[in-house]
Amino acid sequence: MTGGSNSGLADIEVPRMGFIGTVGLVLHPERTCAPIVEAVVRWSRARGTKVVGLAAEVARIGCDAIPVEAEEMTTSADLMISLGGDGTMLRAMRLATGGHAPVLGVNVGRLGFLAEVDIPELPGALDAIDAHRFTVEARSGVHARFGDAQETALNDVVLLRSPGHKSAAVAVRVQGEPFVAYTADAVVVATPTGSTAYSFSAGGPIVSPNAEGLLVTPVAPHAAFNRSVFLSSGERLELEVLPHSGDLAVEADGRLVGRVAPGGVVEVTMLPAAAHVVRLGRTTFYQRAQRKLRLTGSAEHG
């Protein structure tokens, strides 16, 4: 209760006891999410909270979420909800970097590896989160600096052979010392989260998200050494584009973010706990990996 006024109930402030004060929405760029968004808005109104969304996405679907810019969402949201697949989830995690909000992944369409719930489970999930019945899982990121550019990714940073150019010839330096050189179609630097993405398709290992480090994997290597290398979180990694390499594209979480020419160096560092994802205890990382990667064999023996 505020002040000493006798003006009645209008002067009584009832503080919210739930976890969620503001929900931030990140939407799939193409799929229609309007009915799900409206369900979140109705849930929010019933509990005196608010829902914000990125201005361009809110305008596209014409929903009642409050339009904001990315920076305001990062600083104001108590919970971010990703409505889409793994690409949308990664974008939400990048937006959450630097803020305090964990990210809840809601699968819209095909099975998302990073999603925690499907659409019918969303209201119950919001109830559980608001009642503090959830845990958070820290996910590391990777930061790349090359020339005047710098980028952050949650899955991976990739140096990729450009069409029509020679193969990627990349020297790997650890703590300033040369370690190995790859000649390949690409070289992937993945976080543990990204170990089940491009790196896995190139033959790299599955790494638990509880591990802290960076995984370097060549794609279609042309040299005798064709194995992945896993570095600890504190080790400094540099990727030097060798003189006999072609020009290379630089991708961060699948987005083209720049190019490096022979002689260029990409400095890569790990960002511990760059983002946090919501876990409701329904599945483990290994169960999700089994489903998404369709792992069969020894786990199903009789």
Coordinates of N, CA and C in Angstrom, one line a residue, residues 156-162 166-170 172 181-190 194-195 197-205 215-223 225-229 239 248-249 251:
D156 N 27.7 -21.4 -34.5 CA 29.1 -21.5 -35.1 C 29.5 -20.3 -36.0
V157 N 30.7 -20.2 -36.2 CA 31.3 -19.3 -37.2 C 32.1 -20.1 -38.2
V158 N 31.8 -19.9 -39.5 CA 32.4 -20.7 -40.5 C 33.1 -19.9 -41.5
L159 N 34.4 -20.4 -41.9 CA 35.1 -19.8 -43.0 C 34.9 -20.8 -44.2
L160 N 34.3 -20.2 -45.2 CA 33.7 -21.0 -46.3 C 34.3 -20.7 -47.6
R161 N 34.7 -21.7 -48.4 CA 35.2 -21.5 -49.8 C 34.1 -20.7 -50.6
S162 N 34.5 -19.7 -51.3 CA 33.5 -19.0 -52.1 C 33.4 -19.7 -53.5
K166 N 39.4 -21.0 -55.0 CA 40.2 -22.1 -54.5 C 39.7 -22.6 -53.2
S167 N 40.1 -23.7 -52.7 CA 39.7 -24.3 -51.4 C 40.1 -23.4 -50.3
A168 N 39.5 -23.6 -49.1 CA 39.9 -22.9 -47.9 C 41.2 -23.5 -47.4
A169 N 42.2 -22.7 -47.3 CA 43.5 -23.2 -46.7 C 43.6 -22.3 -45.4
V170 N 43.5 -22.9 -44.3 CA 43.4 -22.2 -43.0 C 44.4 -22.8 -42.0
V172 N 45.4 -23.1 -38.1 CA 44.9 -22.9 -36.8 C 46.0 -22.6 -35.8
A181 N 47.1 -27.1 -40.0 CA 46.6 -26.4 -41.2 C 45.6 -27.3 -41.9
Y182 N 44.4 -26.7 -42.2 CA 43.4 -27.5 -42.9 C 43.3 -26.9 -44.4
T183 N 43.1 -27.8 -45.3 CA 42.7 -27.5 -46.7 C 41.4 -28.2 -46.9
A184 N 40.3 -27.4 -47.0 CA 39.0 -28.0 -47.0 C 38.0 -27.1 -47.7
D185 N 36.8 -27.5 -47.8 CA 35.7 -26.7 -48.4 C 35.3 -25.6 -47.4
A186 N 35.5 -25.9 -46.1 CA 35.2 -24.9 -45.0 C 35.8 -25.4 -43.7
V187 N 35.9 -24.4 -42.8 CA 36.4 -24.7 -41.5 C 35.3 -24.1 -40.5
V188 N 34.8 -25.0 -39.7 CA 33.7 -24.6 -38.7 C 34.3 -24.5 -37.3
V189 N 34.0 -23.4 -36.7 CA 34.2 -23.2 -35.3 C 32.9 -23.2 -34.5
A190 N 32.6 -24.3 -33.8 CA 31.3 -24.4 -33.2 C 31.3 -24.4 -31.7
G194 N 26.3 -25.7 -31.1 CA 26.5 -25.9 -32.6 C 27.1 -27.2 -33.0
S195 N 27.5 -28.0 -32.0 CA 28.2 -29.3 -32.4 C 27.2 -30.2 -33.1
A197 N 25.0 -29.2 -35.4 CA 24.6 -28.6 -36.6 C 25.6 -28.8 -37.7
Y198 N 26.2 -27.8 -38.3 CA 27.1 -27.9 -39.4 C 28.3 -28.8 -39.1
S199 N 28.8 -28.6 -37.9 CA 30.0 -29.4 -37.5 C 29.7 -30.9 -37.5
F200 N 28.5 -31.3 -37.0 CA 28.1 -32.7 -36.9 C 27.9 -33.3 -38.4
S201 N 27.3 -32.5 -39.3 CA 27.2 -33.0 -40.6 C 28.5 -33.2 -41.3
A202 N 29.5 -32.5 -40.9 CA 30.9 -32.6 -41.4 C 31.7 -33.7 -40.8
G203 N 31.0 -34.5 -39.8 CA 31.7 -35.6 -39.2 C 32.2 -35.3 -37.8
G204 N 31.9 -34.1 -37.2 CA 32.4 -33.7 -35.9 C 31.6 -34.4 -34.8
P205 N 32.1 -34.4 -33.6 CA 31.4 -35.2 -32.5 C 30.3 -34.4 -31.9
L215 N 34.9 -26.1 -30.8 CA 35.1 -27.3 -31.6 C 35.5 -26.8 -33.0
V216 N 36.6 -27.2 -33.5 CA 37.1 -26.8 -34.8 C 37.0 -28.0 -35.7
T217 N 36.2 -27.9 -36.8 CA 36.0 -29.1 -37.7 C 36.1 -28.7 -39.1
P218 N 37.0 -29.4 -39.9 CA 37.1 -29.1 -41.3 C 35.9 -29.8 -42.1
V219 N 35.5 -29.2 -43.2 CA 34.4 -29.7 -44.0 C 35.0 -30.2 -45.3
A220 N 34.9 -31.5 -45.6 CA 35.4 -32.1 -46.8 C 36.9 -31.8 -46.9
P221 N 37.7 -32.2 -45.9 CA 39.1 -31.8 -45.9 C 39.9 -32.6 -47.0
H222 N 40.9 -31.9 -47.6 CA 41.7 -32.4 -48.6 C 43.1 -32.8 -48.1
A223 N 43.4 -32.7 -46.8 CA 44.7 -33.0 -46.3 C 44.7 -34.3 -45.4
F225 N 45.4 -34.7 -42.3 CA 44.8 -34.5 -41.0 C 43.4 -34.0 -41.2
N226 N 42.4 -34.8 -40.8 CA 41.0 -34.5 -41.1 C 40.1 -34.5 -39.9
R227 N 40.7 -34.4 -38.7 CA 39.9 -34.6 -37.5 C 39.6 -33.2 -36.8
S228 N 38.5 -33.3 -36.0 CA 38.1 -32.1 -35.2 C 39.1 -31.9 -34.1
V229 N 39.1 -30.6 -33.6 CA 39.9 -30.3 -32.5 C 39.0 -29.5 -31.5
L239 N 42.5 -18.1 -36.7 CA 42.4 -18.8 -38.0 C 43.0 -17.9 -39.0
L248 N 37.6 -16.3 -48.8 CA 36.6 -17.1 -48.0 C 35.5 -16.2 -47.5
A249 N 34.3 -16.8 -47.5 CA 33.1 -16.1 -46.9 C 33.2 -16.4 -45.4
E251 N 30.6 -16.9 -42.2 CA 29.2 -17.0 -41.8 C 29.1 -17.1 -40.3

